[in-house]
CSV table of C-alpha atoms in Angstrom, one decimal:
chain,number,residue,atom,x,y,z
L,1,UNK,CA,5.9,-1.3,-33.3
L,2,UNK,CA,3.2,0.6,-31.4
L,3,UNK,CA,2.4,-2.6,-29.3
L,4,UNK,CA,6.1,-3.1,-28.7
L,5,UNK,CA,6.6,0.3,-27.3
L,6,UNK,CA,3.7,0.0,-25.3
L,7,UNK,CA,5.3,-3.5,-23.9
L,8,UNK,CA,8.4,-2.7,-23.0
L,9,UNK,CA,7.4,0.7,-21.2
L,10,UNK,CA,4.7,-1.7,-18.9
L,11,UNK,CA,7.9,-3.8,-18.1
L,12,UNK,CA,10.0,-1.5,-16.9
L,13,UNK,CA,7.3,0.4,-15.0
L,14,UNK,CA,7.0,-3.5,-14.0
L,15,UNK,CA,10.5,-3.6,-12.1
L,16,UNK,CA,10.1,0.0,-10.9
L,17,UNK,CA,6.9,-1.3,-9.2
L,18,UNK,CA,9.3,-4.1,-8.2
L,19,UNK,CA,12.1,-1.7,-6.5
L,20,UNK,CA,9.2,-0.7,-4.1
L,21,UNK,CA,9.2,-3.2,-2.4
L,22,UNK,CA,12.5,-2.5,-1.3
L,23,UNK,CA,11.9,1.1,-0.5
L,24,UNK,CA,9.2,-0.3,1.7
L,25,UNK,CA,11.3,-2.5,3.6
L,26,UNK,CA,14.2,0.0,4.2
L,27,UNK,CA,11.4,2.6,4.9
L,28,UNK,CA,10.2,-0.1,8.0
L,29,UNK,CA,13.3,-1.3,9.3
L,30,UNK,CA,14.6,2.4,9.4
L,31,UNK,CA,11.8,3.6,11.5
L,32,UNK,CA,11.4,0.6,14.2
L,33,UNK,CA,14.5,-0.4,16.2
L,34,UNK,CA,17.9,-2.8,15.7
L,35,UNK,CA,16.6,-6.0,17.3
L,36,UNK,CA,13.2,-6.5,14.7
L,37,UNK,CA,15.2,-6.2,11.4
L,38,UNK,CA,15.5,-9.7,10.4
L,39,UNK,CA,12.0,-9.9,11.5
L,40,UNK,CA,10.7,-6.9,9.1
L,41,UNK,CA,13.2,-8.1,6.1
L,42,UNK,CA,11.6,-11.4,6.4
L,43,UNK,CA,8.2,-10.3,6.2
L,44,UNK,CA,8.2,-8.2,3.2
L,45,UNK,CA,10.4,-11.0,1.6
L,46,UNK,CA,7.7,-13.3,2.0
L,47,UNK,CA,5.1,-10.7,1.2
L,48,UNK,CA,6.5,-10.1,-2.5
L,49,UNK,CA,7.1,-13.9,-3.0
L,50,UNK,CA,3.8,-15.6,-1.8
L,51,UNK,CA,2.1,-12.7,-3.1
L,52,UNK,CA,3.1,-13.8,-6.3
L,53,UNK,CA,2.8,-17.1,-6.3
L,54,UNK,CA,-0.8,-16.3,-5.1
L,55,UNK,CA,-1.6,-13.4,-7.8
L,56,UNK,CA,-0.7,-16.8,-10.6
L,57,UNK,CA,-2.5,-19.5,-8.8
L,58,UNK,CA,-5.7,-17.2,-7.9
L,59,UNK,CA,-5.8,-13.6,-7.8
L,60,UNK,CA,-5.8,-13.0,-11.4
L,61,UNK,CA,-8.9,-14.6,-12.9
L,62,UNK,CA,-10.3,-13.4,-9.3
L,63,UNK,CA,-9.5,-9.8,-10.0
L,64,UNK,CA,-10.1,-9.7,-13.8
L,65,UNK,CA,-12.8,-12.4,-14.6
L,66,UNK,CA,-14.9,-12.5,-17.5
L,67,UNK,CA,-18.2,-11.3,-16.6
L,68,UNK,CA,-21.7,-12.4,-18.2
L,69,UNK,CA,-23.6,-10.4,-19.8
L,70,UNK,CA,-26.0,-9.6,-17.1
L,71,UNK,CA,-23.0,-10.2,-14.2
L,72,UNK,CA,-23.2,-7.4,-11.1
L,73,UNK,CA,-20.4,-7.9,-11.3
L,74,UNK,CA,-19.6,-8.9,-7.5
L,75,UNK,CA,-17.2,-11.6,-7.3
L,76,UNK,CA,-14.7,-13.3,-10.2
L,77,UNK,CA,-13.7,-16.3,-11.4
L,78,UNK,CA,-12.0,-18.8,-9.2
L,79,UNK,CA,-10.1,-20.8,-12.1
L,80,UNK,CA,-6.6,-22.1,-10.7
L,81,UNK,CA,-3.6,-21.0,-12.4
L,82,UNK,CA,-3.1,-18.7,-15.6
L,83,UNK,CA,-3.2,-18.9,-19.2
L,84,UNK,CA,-2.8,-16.5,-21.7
L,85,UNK,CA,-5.0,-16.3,-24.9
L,86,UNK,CA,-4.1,-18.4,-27.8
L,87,UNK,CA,-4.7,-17.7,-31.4
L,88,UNK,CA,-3.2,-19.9,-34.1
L,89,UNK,CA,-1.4,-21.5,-31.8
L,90,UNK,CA,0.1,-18.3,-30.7
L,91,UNK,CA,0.0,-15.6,-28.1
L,92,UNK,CA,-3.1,-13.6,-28.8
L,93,UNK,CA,-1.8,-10.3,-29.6
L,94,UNK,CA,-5.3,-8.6,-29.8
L,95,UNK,CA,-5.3,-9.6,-25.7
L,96,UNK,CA,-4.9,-5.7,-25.2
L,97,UNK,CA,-4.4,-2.9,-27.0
L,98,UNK,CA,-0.9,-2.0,-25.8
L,99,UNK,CA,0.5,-5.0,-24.0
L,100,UNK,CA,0.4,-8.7,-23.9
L,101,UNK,CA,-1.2,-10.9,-21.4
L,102,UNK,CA,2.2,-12.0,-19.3
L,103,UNK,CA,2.7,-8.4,-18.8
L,104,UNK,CA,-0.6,-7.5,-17.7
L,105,UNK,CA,-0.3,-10.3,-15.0
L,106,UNK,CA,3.0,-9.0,-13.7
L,107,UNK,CA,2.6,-5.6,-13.3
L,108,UNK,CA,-0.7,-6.1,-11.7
L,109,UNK,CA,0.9,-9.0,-9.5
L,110,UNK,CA,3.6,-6.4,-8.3
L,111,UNK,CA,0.6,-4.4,-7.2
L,112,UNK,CA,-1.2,-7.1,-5.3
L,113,UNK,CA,1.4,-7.8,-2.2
L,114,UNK,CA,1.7,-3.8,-1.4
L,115,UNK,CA,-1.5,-3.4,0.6
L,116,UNK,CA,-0.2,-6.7,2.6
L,117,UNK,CA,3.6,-4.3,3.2
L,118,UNK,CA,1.1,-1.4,4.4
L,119,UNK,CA,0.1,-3.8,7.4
L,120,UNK,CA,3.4,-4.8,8.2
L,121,UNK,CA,4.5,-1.5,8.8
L,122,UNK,CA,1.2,-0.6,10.8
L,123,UNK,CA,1.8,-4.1,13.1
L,124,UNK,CA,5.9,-3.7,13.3
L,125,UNK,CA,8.1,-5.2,16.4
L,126,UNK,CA,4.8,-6.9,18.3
L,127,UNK,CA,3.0,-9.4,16.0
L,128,UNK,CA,4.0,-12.9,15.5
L,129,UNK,CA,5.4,-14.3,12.8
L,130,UNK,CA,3.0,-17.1,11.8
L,131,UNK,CA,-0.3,-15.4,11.9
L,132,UNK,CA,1.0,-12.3,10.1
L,133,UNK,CA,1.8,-14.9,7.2
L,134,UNK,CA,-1.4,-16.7,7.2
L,135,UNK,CA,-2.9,-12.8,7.2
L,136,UNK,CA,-1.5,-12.3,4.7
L,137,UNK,CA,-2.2,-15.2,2.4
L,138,UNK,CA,-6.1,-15.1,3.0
L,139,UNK,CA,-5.7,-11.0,2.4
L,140,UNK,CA,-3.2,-10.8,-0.4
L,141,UNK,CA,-5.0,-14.4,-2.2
L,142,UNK,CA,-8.4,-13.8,-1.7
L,143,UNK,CA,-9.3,-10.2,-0.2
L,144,UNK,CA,-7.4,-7.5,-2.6
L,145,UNK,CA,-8.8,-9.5,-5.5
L,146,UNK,CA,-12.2,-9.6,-4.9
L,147,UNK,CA,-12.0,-5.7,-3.8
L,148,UNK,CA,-9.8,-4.7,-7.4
L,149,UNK,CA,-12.6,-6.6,-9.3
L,150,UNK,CA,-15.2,-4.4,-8.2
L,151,UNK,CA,-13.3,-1.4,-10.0
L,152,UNK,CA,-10.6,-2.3,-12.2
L,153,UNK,CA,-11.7,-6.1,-13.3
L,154,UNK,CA,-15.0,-3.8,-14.4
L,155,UNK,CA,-17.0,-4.9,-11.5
L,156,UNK,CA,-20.3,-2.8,-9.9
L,157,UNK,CA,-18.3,0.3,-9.0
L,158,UNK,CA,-17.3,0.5,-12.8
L,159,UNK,CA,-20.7,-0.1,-13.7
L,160,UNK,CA,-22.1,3.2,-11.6
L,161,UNK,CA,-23.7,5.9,-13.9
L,162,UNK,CA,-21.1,7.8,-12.9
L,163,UNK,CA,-18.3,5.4,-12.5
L,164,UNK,CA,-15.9,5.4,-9.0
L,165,UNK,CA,-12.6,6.2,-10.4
L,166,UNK,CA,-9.2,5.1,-9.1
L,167,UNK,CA,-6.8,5.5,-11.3
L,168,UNK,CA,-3.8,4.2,-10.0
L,169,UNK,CA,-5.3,2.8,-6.3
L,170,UNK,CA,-5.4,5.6,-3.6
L,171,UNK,CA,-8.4,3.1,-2.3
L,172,UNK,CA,-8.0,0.0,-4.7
L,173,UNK,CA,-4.3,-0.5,-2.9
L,174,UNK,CA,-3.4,1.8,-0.6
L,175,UNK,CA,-6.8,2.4,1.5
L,176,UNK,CA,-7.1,-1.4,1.2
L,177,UNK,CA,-3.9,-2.1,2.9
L,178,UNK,CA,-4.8,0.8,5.9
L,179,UNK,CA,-7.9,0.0,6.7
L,180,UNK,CA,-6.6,-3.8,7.3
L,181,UNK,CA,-3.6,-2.1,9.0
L,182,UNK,CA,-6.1,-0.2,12.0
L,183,UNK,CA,-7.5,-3.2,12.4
L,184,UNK,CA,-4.6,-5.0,13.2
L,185,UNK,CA,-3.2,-2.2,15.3
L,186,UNK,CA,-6.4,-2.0,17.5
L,187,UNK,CA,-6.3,-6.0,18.1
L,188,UNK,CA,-2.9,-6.2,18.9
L,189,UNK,CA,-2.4,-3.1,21.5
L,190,UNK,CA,1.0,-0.6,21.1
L,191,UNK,CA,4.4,-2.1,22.0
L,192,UNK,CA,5.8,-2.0,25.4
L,193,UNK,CA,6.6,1.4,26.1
L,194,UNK,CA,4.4,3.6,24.0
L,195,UNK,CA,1.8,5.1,26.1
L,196,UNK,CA,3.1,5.8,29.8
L,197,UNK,CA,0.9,7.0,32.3
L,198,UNK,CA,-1.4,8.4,29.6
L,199,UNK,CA,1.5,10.2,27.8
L,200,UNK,CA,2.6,9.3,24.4
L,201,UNK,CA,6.6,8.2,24.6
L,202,UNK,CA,8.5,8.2,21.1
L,203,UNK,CA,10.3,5.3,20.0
L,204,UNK,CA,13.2,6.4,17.9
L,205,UNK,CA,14.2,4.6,14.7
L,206,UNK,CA,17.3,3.3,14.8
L,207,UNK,CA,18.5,3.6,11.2
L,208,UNK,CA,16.8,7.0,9.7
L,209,UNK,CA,19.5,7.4,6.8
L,210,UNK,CA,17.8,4.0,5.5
L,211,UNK,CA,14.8,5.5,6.0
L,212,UNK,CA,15.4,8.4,3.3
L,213,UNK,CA,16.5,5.9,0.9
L,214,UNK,CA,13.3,4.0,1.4
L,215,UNK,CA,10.9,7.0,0.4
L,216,UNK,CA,13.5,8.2,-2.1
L,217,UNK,CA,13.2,4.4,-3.7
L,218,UNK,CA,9.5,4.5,-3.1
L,219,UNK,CA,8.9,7.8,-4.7
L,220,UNK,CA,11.4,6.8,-8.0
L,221,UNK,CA,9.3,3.5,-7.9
L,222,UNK,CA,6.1,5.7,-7.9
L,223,UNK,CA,6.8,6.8,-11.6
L,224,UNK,CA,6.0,3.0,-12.6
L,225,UNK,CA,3.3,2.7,-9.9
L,226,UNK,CA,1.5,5.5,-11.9
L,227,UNK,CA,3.0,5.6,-14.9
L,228,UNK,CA,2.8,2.1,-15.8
L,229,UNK,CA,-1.5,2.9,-15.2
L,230,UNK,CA,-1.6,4.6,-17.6
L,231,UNK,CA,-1.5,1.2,-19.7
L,232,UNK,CA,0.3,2.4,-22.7
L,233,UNK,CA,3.5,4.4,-24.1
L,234,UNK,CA,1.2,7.5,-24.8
L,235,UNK,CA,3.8,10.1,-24.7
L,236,UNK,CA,1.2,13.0,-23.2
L,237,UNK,CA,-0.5,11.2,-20.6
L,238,UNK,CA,2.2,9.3,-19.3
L,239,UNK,CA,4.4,12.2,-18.9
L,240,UNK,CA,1.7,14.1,-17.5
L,241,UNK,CA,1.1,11.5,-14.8
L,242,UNK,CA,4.6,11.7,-13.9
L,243,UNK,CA,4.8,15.6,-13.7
L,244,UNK,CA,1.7,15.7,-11.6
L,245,UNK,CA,3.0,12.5,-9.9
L,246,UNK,CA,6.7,13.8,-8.4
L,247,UNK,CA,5.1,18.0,-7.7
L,248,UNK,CA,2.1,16.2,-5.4
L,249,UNK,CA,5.2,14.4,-3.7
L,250,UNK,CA,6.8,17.7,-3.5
L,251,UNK,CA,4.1,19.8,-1.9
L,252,UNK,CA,3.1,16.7,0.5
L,253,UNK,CA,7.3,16.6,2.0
L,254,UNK,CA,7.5,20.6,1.8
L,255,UNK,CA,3.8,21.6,3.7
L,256,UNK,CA,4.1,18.8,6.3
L,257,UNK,CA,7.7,20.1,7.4
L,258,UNK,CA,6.4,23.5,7.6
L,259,UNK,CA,3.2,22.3,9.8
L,260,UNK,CA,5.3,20.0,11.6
L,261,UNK,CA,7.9,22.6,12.3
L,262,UNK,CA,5.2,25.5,13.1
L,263,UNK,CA,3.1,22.8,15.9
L,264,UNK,CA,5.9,21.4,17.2
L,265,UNK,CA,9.1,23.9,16.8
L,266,UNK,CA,11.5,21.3,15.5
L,267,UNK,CA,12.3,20.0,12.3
L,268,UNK,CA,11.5,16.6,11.7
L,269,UNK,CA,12.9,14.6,9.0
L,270,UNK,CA,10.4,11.4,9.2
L,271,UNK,CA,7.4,13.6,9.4
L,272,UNK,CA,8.7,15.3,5.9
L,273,UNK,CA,9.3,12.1,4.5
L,274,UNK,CA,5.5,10.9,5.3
L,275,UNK,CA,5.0,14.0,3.9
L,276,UNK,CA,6.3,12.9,0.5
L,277,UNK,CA,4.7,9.5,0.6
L,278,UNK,CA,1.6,10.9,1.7
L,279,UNK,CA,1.1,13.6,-1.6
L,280,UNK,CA,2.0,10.4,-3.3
L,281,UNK,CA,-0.7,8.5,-2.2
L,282,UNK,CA,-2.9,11.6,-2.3
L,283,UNK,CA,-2.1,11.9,-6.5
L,284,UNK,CA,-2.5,8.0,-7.1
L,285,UNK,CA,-6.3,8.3,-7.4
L,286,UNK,CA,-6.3,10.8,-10.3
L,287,UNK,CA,-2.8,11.8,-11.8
L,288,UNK,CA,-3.8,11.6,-14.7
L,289,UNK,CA,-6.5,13.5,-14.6
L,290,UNK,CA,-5.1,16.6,-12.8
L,291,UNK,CA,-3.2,19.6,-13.8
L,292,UNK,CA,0.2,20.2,-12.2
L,293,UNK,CA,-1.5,22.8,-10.1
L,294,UNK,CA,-4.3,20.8,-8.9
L,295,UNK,CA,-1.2,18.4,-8.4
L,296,UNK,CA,0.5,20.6,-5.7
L,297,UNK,CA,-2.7,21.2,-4.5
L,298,UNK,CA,-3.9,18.2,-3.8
L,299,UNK,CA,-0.2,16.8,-2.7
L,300,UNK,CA,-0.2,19.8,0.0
L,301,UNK,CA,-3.1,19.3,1.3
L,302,UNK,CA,-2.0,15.8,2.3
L,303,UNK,CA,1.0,16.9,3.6
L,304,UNK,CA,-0.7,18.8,6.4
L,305,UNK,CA,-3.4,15.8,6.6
L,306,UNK,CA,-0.4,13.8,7.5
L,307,UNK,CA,1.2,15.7,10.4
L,308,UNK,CA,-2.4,16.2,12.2
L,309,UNK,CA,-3.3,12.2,11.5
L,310,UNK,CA,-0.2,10.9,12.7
L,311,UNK,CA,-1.1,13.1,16.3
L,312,UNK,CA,-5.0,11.8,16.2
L,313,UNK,CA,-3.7,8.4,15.7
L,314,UNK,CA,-1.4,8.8,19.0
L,315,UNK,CA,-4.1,10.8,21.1
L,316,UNK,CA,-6.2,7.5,19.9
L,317,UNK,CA,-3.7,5.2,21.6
L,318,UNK,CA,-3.0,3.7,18.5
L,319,UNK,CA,0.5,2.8,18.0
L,320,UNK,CA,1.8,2.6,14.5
L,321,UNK,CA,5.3,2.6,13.8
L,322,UNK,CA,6.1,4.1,10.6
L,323,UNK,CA,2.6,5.9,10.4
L,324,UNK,CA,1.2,3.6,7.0
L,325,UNK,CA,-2.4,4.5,8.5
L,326,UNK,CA,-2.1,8.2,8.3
L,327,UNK,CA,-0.1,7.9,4.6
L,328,UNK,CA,-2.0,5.1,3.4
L,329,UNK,CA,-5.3,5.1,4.6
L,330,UNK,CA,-6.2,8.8,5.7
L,331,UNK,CA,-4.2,10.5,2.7
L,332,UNK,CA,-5.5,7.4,0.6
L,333,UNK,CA,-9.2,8.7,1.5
L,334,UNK,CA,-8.3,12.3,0.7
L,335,UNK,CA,-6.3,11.0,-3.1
L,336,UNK,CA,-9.7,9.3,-3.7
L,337,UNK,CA,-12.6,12.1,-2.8
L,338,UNK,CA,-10.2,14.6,-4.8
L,339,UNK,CA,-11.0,13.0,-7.9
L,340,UNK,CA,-14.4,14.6,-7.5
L,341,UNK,CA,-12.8,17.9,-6.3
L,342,UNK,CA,-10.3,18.7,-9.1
L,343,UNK,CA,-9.1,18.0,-12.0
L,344,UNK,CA,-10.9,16.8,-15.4
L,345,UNK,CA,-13.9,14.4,-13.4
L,346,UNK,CA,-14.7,16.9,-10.8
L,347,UNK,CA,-18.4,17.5,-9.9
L,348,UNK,CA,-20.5,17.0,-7.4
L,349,UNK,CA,-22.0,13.3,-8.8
L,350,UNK,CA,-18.4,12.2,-9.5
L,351,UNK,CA,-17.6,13.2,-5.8
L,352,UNK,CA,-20.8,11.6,-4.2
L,353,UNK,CA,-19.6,7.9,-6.3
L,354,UNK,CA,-16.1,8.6,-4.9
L,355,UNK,CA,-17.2,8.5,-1.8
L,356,UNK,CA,-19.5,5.5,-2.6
L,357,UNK,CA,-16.6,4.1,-3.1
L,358,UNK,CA,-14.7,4.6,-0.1
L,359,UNK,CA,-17.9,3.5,2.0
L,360,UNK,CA,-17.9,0.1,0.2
L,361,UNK,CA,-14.2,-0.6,0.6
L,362,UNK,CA,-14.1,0.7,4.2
L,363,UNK,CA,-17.0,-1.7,4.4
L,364,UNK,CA,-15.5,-4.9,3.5
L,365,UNK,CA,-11.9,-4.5,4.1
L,366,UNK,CA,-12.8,-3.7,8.0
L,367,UNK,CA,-15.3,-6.9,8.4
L,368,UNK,CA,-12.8,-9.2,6.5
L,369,UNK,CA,-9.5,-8.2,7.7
L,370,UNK,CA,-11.4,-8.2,11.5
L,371,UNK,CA,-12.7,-11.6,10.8
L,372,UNK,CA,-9.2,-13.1,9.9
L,373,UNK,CA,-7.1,-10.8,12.6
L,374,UNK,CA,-9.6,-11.6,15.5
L,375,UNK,CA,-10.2,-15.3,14.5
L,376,UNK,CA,-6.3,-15.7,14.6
L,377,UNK,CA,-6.0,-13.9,18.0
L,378,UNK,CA,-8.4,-16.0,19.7
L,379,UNK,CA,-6.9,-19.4,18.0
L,380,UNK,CA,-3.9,-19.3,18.4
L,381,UNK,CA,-2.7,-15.5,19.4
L,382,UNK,CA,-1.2,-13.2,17.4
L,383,UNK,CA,1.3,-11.3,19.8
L,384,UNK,CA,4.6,-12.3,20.9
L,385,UNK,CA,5.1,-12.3,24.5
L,386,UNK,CA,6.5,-9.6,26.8
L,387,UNK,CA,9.8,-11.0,26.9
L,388,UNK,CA,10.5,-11.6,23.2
L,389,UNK,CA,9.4,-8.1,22.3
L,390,UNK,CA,11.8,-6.9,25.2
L,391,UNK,CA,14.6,-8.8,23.9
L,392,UNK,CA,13.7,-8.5,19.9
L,393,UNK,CA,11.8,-10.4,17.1
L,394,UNK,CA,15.2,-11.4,15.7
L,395,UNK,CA,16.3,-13.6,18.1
L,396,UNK,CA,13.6,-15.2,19.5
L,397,UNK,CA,11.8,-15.6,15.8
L,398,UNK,CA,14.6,-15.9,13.8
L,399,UNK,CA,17.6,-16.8,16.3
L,400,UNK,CA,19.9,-14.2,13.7
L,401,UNK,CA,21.2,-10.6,14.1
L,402,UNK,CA,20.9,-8.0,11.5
L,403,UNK,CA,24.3,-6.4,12.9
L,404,UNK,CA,25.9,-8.8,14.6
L,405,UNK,CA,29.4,-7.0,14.7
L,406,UNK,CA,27.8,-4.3,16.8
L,407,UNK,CA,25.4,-3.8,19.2
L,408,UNK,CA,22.8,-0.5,20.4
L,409,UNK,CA,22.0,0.0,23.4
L,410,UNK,CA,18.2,0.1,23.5
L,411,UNK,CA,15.4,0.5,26.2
């Protein structure tokens, strides 16, 4: 009964996971304007379902090999395909202690495509089509793998004598996805209309009400993010994660409305709503190893790392659309290091392998996601020409409307 329980709470923290992915893609094509819609709809359609297909044919055995005895535990298997321990005959129900084997892929597959979503926000209504796709099959297939292995397939940073801890993937997802995400931003340059004469000009989304619902969606589909990492039914921890979970999500939407307003006398709905996401990603590291104090804490303290990272990343000239580097990647950093600062791990060696950790992911996800992004710049460009970003991704990559009953007019 126990293992039953366990199974069917993994499954629907499984679809919650799942009903991300739609609160990411509302989240995008809320914030960037009328004419890319088709063109952000189709890329996180694409991300979700190649991811998949991917996660089955390679990322799996990649991410969770068996490792030798004496293994460094550095890179997985590469065995194509998956298939589930037999016993009898049977599915080998001793595969886990609290779910089977075709539910450990999934929910861990519904993990894999977000840090590929995470770059489509950061490169949104400028990159082409094509090489975003073939990003994100060498990222998503071979990239996120490898770098989950080293922590959670009980790789070297597991190994540590005081192991890096991630509990839900502050760094092991989200930080993944962001530091791929500058990289991209910096190769491709800010879309026509950004920086003028030095000064920083916004660019209005064009749907915010779809917006909400995105980080509403994303924040109900955060419960099975976290929840479902806790990797069992147990009624105290999971409910724990969950408290710790929505009050970090809380304090991040509440403290960056009250910086935002205080800096910039007006009160702005997206910055609050990057607020949220960001004391989400801030708790992911460690919920469930924080009190709900050290939850608000921590969730504030990303909600004001959000407001003054979004500004740096404009004063940089960095243009990112729906600010995924300042959520994922800066409050993704802070989620991690806090693991060392509060809650039941904290100390100062537990800290210092925390930030081991961020230093080797930083590391590898820069040089690999350069090498790909740069290689397909100079081979066959990765930016859509002046014209078609004038006129919109949709018609010149898609030839379709989003609305076609009504039109905006748009600068």
């Amino acid at each position: 009964m126990e293992l039953i329980t366990n199974n069917v709470w993994m499954m629907i923290c499984t679809a919650l996971v799942f009903f991300m992915h739609l609160g990411f893609a509302f989240l995008e094509i809320g914030l960037t304007r009328q004419k890319n819609t088709i063109n952000i709809l189709f890329k996180n359609i694409f991300i979700i379902t190649v991811g998949l297909l991917l996660y089955a044919l390679i990322g799996f055995n990649l991410m969770y090999p068996t490792w030798g005895p004496n293994a460094v535990g550095y890179l997985g298997d590469f065995i194509f395909g998956i298939s589930a321990p037999l016993k009898e005959g049977s599915l080998d129900l001793s595969y886990n202690e609290g779910y089977t084997y075709w539910t450990d892929f999934l929910f861990q597959g519904m993990f894999a495509a977000t840090a590929a979503t995470i770059v489509s926000g950061a490169v949104a209504e400028r990159m082409k089509i094509l090489p975003f796709m073939i990003f994100t099959l060498i990222y998503v297939g071979l990239v996120y793998p490898i770098a989950g292995s080293w922590k959670w397939g009980g790789g070297f940073l597991d190994q540590l004598d005081t192991p890096f801890y991630d509990f839900a993937g502050s760094t092991l997802v989200h930080s993944v996805g962001g530091w791929a995400a500058i990289v991209a931003v910096c190769l491709l340059g800010a879309r026509i209309g950004k920086f003028k004469n030095g000064k920083i000009q916004a660019i209005p989304g064009h749907n915010i009400p779809l917006a909400t619902a995105g980080v509403l969606i994303l924040w109900l589909g955060w419960f099975g993010f976290n929840g479902g990492s806790v990797l069992s039914a147990d009624p105290e921890l999971t409910s724990l994660t969950l408290v710790t979970t929505c009050l970090a999500a809380a304090a991040g939407g509440v403290v960056a409305a009250f910086v935002s307003t205080i800096l910039y006398k007006n009160l702005d709905l997206t910055m609050f709503l990057n607020g949220i996401l960001g004391g989400l990603v801030g708790i992911t590291a460690g919920a469930d190893q924080m009190s709900p104090t050290d939850a608000i804490i921590i969730g504030a303290i990303a909600g004001a790392i959000i407001v003054f990272a979004v500004s740096l990343i404009d004063k940089l000239k960095l243009d990112d659309p729906v600010g995924a580097i300042a959520v994922h990647l800066v409050c993704g950093i802070w989620g991690t290091l806090a693991v060392g600062i509060f809650g039941n791990l904290a100390g100062i060696d537990q800290f210092l392998s925390q930030l081991l950790g961020v230093g080797v992911y930083a590391v590898f996800c820069l040089s690999t996601s350069f090498i790909i992004i740069f290689t397909l710049k100079k081979t066959m460009g990765i930016r859509v020409s002046e014209k078609e970003e004038l006129e919109g991704l949709d018609a010149h990559e898609h030839g379709m409307e989003a609305y076609p009953d009504f039109r905006l007019n748009e600068h």
